[in-house]
C-alpha atoms as a printed R data frame, in Angstrom:
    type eleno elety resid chain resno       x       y       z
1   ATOM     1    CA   UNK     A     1  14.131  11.116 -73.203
2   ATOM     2    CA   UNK     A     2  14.973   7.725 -72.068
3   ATOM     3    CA   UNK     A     3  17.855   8.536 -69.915
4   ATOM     4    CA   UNK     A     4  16.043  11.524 -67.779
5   ATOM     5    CA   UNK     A     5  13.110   8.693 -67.256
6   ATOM     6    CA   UNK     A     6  15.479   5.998 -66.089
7   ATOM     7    CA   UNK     A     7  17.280   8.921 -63.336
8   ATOM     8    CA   UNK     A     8  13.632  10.082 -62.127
9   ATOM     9    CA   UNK     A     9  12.911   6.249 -61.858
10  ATOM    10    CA   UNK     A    10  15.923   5.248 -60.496
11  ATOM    11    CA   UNK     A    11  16.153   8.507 -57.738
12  ATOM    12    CA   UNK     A    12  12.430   7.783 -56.759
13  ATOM    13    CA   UNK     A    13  13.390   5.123 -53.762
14  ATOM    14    CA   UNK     A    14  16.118   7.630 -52.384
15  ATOM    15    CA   UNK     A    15  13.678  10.216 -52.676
16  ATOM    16    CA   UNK     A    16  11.045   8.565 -50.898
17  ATOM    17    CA   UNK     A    17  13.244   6.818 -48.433
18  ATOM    18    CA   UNK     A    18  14.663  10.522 -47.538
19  ATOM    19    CA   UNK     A    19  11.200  11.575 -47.106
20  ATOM    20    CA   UNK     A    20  10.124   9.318 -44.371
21  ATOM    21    CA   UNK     A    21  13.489   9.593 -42.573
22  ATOM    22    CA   UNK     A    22  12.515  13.015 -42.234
23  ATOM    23    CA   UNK     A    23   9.662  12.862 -41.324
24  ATOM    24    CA   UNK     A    24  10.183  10.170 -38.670
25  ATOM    25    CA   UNK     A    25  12.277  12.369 -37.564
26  ATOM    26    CA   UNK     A    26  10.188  15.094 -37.509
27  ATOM    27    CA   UNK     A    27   7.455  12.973 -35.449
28  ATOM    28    CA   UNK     A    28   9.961  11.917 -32.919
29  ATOM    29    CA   UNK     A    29  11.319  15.568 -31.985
30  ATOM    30    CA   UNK     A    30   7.555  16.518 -31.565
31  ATOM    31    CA   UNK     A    31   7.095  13.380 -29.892
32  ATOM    32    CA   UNK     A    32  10.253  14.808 -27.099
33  ATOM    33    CA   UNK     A    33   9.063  17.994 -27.162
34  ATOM    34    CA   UNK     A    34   5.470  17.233 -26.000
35  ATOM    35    CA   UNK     A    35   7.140  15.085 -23.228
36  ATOM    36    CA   UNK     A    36   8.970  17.856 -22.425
37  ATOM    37    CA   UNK     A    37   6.582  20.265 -22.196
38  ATOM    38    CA   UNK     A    38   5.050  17.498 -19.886
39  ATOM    39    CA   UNK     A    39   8.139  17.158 -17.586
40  ATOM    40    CA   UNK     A    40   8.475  21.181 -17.344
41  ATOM    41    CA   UNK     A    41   4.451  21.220 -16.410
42  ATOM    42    CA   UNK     A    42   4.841  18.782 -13.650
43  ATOM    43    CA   UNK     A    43   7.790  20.805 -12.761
44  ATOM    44    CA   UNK     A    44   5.666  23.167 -11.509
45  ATOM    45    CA   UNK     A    45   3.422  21.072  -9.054
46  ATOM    46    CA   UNK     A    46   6.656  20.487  -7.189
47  ATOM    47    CA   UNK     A    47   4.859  17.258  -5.794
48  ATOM    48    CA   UNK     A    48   6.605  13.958  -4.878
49  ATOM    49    CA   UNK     A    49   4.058  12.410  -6.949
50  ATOM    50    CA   UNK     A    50   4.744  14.863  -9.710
51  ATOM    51    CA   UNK     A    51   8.138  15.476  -9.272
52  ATOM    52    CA   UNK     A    52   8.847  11.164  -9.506
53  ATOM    53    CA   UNK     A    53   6.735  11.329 -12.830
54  ATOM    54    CA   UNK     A    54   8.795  14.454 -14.397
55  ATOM    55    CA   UNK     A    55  11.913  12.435 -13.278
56  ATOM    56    CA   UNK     A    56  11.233   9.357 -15.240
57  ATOM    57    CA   UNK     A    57  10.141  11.745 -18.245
58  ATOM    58    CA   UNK     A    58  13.203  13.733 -18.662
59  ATOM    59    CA   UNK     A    59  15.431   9.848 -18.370
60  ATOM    60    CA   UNK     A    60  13.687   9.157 -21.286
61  ATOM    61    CA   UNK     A    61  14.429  12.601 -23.245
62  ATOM    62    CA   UNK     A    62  17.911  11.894 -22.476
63  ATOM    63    CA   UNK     A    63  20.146  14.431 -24.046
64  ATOM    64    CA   UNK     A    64  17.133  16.427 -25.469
65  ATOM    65    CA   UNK     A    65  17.657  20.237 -25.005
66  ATOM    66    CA   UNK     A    66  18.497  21.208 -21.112
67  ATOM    67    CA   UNK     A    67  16.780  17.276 -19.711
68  ATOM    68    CA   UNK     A    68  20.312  16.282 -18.496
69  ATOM    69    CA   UNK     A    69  20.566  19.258 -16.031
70  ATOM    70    CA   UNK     A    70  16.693  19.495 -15.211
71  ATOM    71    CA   UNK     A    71  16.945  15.941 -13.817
72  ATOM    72    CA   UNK     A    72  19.943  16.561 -11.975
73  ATOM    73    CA   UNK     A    73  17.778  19.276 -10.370
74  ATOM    74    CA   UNK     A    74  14.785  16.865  -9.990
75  ATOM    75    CA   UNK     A    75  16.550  13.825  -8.617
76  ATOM    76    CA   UNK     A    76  18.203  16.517  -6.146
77  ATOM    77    CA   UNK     A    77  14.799  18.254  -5.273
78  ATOM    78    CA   UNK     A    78  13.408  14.742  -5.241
79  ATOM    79    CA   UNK     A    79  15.678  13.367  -2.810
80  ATOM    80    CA   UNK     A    80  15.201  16.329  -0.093
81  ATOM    81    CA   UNK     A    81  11.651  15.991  -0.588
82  ATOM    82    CA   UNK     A    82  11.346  12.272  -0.127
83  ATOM    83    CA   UNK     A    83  14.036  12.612   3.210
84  ATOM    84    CA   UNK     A    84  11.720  15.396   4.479
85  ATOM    85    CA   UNK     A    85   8.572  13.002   4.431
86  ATOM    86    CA   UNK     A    86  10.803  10.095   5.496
87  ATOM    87    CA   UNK     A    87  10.853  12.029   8.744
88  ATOM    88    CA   UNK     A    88   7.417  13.583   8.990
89  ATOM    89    CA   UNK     A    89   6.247  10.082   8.819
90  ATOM    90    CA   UNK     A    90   8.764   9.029  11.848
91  ATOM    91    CA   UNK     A    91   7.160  12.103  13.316
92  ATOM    92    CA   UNK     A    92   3.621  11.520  13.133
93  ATOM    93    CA   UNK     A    93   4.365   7.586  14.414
94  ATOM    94    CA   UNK     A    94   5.723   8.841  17.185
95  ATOM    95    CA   UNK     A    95   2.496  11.123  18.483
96  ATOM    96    CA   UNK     A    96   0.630   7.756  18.657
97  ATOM    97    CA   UNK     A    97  -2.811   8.157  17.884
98  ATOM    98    CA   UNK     A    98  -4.046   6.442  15.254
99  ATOM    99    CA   UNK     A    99  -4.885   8.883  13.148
100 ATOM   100    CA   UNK     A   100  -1.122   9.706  13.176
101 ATOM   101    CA   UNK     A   101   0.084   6.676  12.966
102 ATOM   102    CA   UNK     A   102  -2.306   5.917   9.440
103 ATOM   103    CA   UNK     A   103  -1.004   9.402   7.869
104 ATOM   104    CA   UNK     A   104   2.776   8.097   8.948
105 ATOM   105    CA   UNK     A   105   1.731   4.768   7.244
106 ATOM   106    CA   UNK     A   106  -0.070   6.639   4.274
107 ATOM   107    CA   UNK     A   107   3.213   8.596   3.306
108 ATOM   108    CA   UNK     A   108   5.757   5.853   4.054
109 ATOM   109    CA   UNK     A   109   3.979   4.160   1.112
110 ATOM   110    CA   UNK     A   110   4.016   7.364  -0.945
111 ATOM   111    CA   UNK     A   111   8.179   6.961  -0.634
112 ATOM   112    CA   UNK     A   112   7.831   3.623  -2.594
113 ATOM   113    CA   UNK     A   113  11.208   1.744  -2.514
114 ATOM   114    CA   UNK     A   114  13.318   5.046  -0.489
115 ATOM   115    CA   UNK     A   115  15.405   3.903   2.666
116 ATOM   116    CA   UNK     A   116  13.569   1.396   4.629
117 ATOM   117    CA   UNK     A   117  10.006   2.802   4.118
118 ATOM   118    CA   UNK     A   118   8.566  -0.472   2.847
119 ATOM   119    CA   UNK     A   119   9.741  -2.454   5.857
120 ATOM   120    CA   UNK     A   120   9.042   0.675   8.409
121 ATOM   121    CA   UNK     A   121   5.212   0.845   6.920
122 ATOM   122    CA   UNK     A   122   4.735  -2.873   7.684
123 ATOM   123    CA   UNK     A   123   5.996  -2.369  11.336
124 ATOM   124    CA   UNK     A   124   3.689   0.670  11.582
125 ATOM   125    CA   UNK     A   125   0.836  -1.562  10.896
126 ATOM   126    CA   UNK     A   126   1.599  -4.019  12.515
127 ATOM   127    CA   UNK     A   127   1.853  -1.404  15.806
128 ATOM   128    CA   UNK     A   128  -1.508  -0.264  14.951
129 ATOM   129    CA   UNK     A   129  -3.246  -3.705  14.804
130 ATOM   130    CA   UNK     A   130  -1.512  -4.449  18.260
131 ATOM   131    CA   UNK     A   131  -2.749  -1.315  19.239
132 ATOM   132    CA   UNK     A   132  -6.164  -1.964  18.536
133 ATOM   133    CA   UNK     A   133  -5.998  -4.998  19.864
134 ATOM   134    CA   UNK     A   134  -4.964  -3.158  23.572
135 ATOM   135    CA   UNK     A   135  -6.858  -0.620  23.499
136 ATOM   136    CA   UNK     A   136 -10.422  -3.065  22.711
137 ATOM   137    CA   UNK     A   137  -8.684  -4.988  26.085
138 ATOM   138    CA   UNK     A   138  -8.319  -2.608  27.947
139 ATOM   139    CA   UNK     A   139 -12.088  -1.367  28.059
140 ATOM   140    CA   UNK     A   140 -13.048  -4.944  28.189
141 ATOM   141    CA   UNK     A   141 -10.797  -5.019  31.166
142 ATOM   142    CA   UNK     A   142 -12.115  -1.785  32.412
143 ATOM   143    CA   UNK     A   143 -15.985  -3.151  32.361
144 ATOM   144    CA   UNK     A   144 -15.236  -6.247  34.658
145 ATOM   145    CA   UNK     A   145 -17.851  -8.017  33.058
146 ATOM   146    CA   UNK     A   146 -16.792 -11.813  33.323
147 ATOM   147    CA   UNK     A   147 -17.383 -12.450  29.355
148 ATOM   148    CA   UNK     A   148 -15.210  -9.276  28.611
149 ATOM   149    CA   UNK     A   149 -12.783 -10.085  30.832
150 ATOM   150    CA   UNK     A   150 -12.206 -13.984  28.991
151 ATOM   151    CA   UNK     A   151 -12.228 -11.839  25.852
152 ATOM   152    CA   UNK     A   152  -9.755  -9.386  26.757
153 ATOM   153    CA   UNK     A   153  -7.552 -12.339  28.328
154 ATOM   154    CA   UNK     A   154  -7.116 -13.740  24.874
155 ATOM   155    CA   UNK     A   155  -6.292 -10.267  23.238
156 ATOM   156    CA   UNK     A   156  -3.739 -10.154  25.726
157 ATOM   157    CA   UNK     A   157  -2.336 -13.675  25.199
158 ATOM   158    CA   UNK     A   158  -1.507 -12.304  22.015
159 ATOM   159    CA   UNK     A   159   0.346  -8.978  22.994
160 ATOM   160    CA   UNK     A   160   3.080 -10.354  25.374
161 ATOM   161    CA   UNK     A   161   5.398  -7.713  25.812
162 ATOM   162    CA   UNK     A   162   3.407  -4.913  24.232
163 ATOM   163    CA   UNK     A   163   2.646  -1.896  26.805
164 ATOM   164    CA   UNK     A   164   1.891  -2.890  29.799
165 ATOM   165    CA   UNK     A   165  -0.474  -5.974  28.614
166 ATOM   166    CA   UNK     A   166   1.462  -8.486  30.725
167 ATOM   167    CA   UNK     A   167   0.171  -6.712  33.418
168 ATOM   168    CA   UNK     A   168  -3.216  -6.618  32.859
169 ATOM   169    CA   UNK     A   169  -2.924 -10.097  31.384
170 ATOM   170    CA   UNK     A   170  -2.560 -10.984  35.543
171 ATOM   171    CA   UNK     A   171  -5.204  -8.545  36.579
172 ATOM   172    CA   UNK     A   172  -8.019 -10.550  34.080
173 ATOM   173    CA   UNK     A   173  -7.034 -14.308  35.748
174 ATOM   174    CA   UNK     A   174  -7.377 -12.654  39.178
């Protein structure tokens, strides 16, 4: 009949309109559970790299299953982590060879933004460069060759203050 037409006609838009709620909704909670999945697998690397990444993953899940309390864990986990390399990298500045003092620089910049670690990389490097500098005067120094000597009066121009370079800053005008 007429009237049974006109209902299936008129319930068509609801009908279709429920439909693709659903399934939006469908796609999204298989959209959070595959980034959860993701945030639980990088869970397991324990990582700072990892752990950072799973962080920023379960922030976006939000209230989705257990993602409040496993990022309470992360940021916690994440925070002793980051202190603990914080320090290492103090530690390995402080045995001052330059192979040290690169891996100090190499996971200060792993720390991104944490504490002073951008600033405390930059005066690592700039240590190392003065280093450099010293050490290639100090064997031009050493060689007492007159052309060395100019050369390693000008390196030491340049590192007033650093080591002992004042010092040998007098020893190359003598």
């Amino acid at each position: 009949t007429n009237t049974d037409i006109k209902e299936l006609y008129d319930s068509i838009p609801k009908t279709l309109s429920e439909d693709i709620k659903a399934a939006r909704e469908k796609k999204q909670l298989e959209a959070n559970e595959n980034k959860y999945k993701e945030a639980s697998a990088l869970l397991e690397g324990d990582s700072l790299k990892d752990l950072t990444k799973a962080e920023v993953i379960l922030n976006e899940l939000g209230s989705f299953k257990d993602s409040k309390d496993l990022l309470k864990h992360v940021s916690a986990s994440l925070d002793k982590k980051k202190s603990g390399q914080y320090d290492e990298a103090k530690t390995l500045f402080y045995e001052g060879t330059e192979t040290s003092v690169l891996k100090a620089i190499e996971k200060l910049d792993e720390l991104g933004q944490y504490k002073d670690a951008p600033d405390l990389s930059k005066e690592y490097w700039s240590y190392l460069k003065k280093e450099r500098s010293y050490q290639n005067a100090l064997k031009a120094v050493e060689s007492e060759e007159l052309n060395e000597l100019r050369d390693a009066k000008t390196k030491l121009e340049g590192l007033s203050g650093f080591k002992n370079a004042d010092e040998l800053l007098i020893t190359c005008s003598d």
